mmCIF file with all atom_site columns, C-alpha atoms in Angstrom:
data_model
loop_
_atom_site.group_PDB
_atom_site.id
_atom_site.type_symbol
_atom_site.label_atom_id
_atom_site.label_alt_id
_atom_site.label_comp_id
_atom_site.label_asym_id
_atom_site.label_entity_id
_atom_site.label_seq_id
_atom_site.pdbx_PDB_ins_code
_atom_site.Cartn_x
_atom_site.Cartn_y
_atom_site.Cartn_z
_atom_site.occupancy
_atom_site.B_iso_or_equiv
_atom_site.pdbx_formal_charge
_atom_site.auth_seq_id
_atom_site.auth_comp_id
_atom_site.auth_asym_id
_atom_site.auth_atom_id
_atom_site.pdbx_PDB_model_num
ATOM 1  C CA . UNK A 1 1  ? 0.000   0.000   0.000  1.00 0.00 ? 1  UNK A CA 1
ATOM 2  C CA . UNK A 1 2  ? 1.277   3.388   -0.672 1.00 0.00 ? 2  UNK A CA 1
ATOM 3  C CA . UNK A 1 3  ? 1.772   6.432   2.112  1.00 0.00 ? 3  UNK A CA 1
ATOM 4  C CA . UNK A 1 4  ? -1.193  8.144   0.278  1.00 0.00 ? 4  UNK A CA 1
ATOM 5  C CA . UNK A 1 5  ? -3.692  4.705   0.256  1.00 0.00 ? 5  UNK A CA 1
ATOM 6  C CA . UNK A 1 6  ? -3.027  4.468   3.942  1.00 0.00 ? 6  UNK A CA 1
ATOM 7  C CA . UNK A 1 7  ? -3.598  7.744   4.694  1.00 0.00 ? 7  UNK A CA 1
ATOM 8  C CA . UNK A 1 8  ? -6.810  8.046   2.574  1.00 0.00 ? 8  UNK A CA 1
ATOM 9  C CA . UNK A 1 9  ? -8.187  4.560   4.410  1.00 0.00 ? 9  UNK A CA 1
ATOM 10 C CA . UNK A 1 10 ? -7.830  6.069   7.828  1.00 0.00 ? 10 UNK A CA 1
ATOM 11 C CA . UNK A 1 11 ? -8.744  9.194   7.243  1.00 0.00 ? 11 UNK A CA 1
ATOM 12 C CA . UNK A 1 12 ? -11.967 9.285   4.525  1.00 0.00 ? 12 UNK A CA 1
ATOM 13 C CA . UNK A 1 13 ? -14.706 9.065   6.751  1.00 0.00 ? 13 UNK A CA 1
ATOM 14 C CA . UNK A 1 14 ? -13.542 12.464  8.337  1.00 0.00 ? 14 UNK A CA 1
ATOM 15 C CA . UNK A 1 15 ? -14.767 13.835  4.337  1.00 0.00 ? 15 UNK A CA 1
ATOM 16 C CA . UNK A 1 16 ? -17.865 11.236  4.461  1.00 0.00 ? 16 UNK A CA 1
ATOM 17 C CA . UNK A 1 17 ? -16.343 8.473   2.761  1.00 0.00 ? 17 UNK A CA 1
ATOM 18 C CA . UNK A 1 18 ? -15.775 4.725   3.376  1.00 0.00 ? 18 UNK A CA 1
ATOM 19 C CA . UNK A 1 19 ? -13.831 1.772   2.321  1.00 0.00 ? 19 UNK A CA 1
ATOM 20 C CA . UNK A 1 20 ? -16.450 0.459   0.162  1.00 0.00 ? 20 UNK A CA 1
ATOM 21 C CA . UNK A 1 21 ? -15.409 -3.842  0.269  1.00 0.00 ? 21 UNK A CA 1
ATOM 22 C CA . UNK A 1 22 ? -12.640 -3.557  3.449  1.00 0.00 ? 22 UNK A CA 1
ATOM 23 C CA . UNK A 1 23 ? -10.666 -6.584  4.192  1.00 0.00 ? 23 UNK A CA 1
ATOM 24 C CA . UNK A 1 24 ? -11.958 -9.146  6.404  1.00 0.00 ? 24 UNK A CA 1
ATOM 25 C CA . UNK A 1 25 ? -14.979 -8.456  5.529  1.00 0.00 ? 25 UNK A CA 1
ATOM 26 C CA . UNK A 1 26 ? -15.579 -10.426 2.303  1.00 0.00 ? 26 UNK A CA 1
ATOM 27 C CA . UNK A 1 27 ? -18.496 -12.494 4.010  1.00 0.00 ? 27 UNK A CA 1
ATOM 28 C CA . UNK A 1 28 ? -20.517 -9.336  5.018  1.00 0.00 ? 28 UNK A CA 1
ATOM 29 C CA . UNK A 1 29 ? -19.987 -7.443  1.553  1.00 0.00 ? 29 UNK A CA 1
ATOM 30 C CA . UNK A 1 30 ? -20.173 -10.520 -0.703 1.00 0.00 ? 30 UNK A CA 1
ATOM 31 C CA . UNK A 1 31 ? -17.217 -8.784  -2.880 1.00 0.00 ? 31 UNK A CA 1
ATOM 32 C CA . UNK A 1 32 ? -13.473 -9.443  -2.543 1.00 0.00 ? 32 UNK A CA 1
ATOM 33 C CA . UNK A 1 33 ? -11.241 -6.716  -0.568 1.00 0.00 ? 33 UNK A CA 1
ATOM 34 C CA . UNK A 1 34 ? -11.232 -3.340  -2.907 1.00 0.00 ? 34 UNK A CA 1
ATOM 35 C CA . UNK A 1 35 ? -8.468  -0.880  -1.812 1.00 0.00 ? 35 UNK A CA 1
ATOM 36 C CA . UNK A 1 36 ? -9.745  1.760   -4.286 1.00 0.00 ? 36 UNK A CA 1
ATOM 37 C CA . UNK A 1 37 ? -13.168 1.274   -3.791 1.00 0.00 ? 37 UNK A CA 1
ATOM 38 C CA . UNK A 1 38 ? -14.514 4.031   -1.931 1.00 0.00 ? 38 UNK A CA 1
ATOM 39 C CA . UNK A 1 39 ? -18.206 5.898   -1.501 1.00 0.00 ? 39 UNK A CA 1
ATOM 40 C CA . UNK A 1 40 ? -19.657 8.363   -0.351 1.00 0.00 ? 40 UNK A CA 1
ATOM 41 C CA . UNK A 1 41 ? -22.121 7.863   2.571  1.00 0.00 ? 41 UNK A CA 1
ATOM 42 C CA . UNK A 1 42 ? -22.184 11.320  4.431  1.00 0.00 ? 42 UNK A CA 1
ATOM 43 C CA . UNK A 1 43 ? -19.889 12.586  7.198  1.00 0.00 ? 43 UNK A CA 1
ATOM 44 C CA . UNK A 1 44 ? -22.110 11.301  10.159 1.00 0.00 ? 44 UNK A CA 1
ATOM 45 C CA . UNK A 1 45 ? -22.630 7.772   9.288  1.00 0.00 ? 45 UNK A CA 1
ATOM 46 C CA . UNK A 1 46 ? -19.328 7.263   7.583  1.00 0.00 ? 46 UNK A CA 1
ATOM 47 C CA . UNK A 1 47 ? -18.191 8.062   11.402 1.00 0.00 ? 47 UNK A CA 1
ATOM 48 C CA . UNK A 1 48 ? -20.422 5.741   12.954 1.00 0.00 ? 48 UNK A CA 1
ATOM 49 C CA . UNK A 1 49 ? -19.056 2.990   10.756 1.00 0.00 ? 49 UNK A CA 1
ATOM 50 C CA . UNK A 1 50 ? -15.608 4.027   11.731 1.00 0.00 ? 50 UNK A CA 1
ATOM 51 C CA . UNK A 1 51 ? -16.239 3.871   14.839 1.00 0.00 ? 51 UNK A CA 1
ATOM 52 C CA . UNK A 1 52 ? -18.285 0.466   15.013 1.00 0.00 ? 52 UNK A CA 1
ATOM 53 C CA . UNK A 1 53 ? -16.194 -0.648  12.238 1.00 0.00 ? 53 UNK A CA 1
ATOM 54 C CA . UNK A 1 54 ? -19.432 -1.457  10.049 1.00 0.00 ? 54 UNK A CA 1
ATOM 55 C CA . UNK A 1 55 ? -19.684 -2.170  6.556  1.00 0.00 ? 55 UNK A CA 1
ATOM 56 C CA . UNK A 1 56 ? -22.265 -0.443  4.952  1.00 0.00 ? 56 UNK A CA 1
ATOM 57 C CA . UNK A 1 57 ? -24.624 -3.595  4.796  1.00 0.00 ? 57 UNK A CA 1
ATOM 58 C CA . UNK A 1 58 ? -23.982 -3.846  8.337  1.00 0.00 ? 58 UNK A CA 1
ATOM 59 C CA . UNK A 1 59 ? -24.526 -0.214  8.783  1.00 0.00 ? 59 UNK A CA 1
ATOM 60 C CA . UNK A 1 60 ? -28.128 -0.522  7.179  1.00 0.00 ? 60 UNK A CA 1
ATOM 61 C CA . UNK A 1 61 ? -28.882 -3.724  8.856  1.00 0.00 ? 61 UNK A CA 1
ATOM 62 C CA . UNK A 1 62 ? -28.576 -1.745  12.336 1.00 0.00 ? 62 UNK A CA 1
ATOM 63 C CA . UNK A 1 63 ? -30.614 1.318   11.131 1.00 0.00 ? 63 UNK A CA 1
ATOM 64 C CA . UNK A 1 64 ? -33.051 -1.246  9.544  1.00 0.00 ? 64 UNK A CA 1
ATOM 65 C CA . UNK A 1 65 ? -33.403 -2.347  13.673 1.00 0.00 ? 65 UNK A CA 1
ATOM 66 C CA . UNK A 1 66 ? -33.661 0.298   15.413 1.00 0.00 ? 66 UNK A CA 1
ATOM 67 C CA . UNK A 1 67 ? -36.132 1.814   12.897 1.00 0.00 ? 67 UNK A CA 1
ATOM 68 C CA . UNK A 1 68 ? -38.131 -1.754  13.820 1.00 0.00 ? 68 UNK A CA 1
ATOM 69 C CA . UNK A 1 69 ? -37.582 -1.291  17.870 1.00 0.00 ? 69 UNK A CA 1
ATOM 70 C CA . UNK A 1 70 ? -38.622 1.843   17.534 1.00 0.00 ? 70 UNK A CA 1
ATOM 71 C CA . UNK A 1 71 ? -42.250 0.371   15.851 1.00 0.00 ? 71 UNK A CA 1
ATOM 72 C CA . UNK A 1 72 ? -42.998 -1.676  18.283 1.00 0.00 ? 72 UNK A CA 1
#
């Protein structure tokens, strides 16, 4: 990895972005590790998945639960 990949992989979600398919986490995403792949998801929740260290499936599986708790 270069100075500038590691630098832009622990710093994106500061700017909104995340590591789209991160290592490790090939059975979550369903897609093989991407070190270029990033998106934009907004500056709050690409902090929260920082954080949490959530993919973005896992990410919308939490929201999807608490939207459900909150039903009920």
């Amino acid at each position: 990895a270069t100075a500038a990949g590691e630098w832009l992989a622990e710093n994106s979600y500061r700017f909104g972005f995340i590591l789209r398919y991160p290592e490790t986490k090939e059975q979550t995403t369903g897609y093989q590790y991407e070190p270029w792949h990033f998106r934009y998801v907004g500056h709050q929740p690409a902090r929260e998945m920082k954080n949490q260290n959530l993919t973005l499936e896992e990410y919308k599986a939490e929201l999807d639960t608490s939207a459900t708790k909150q039903k009920v």
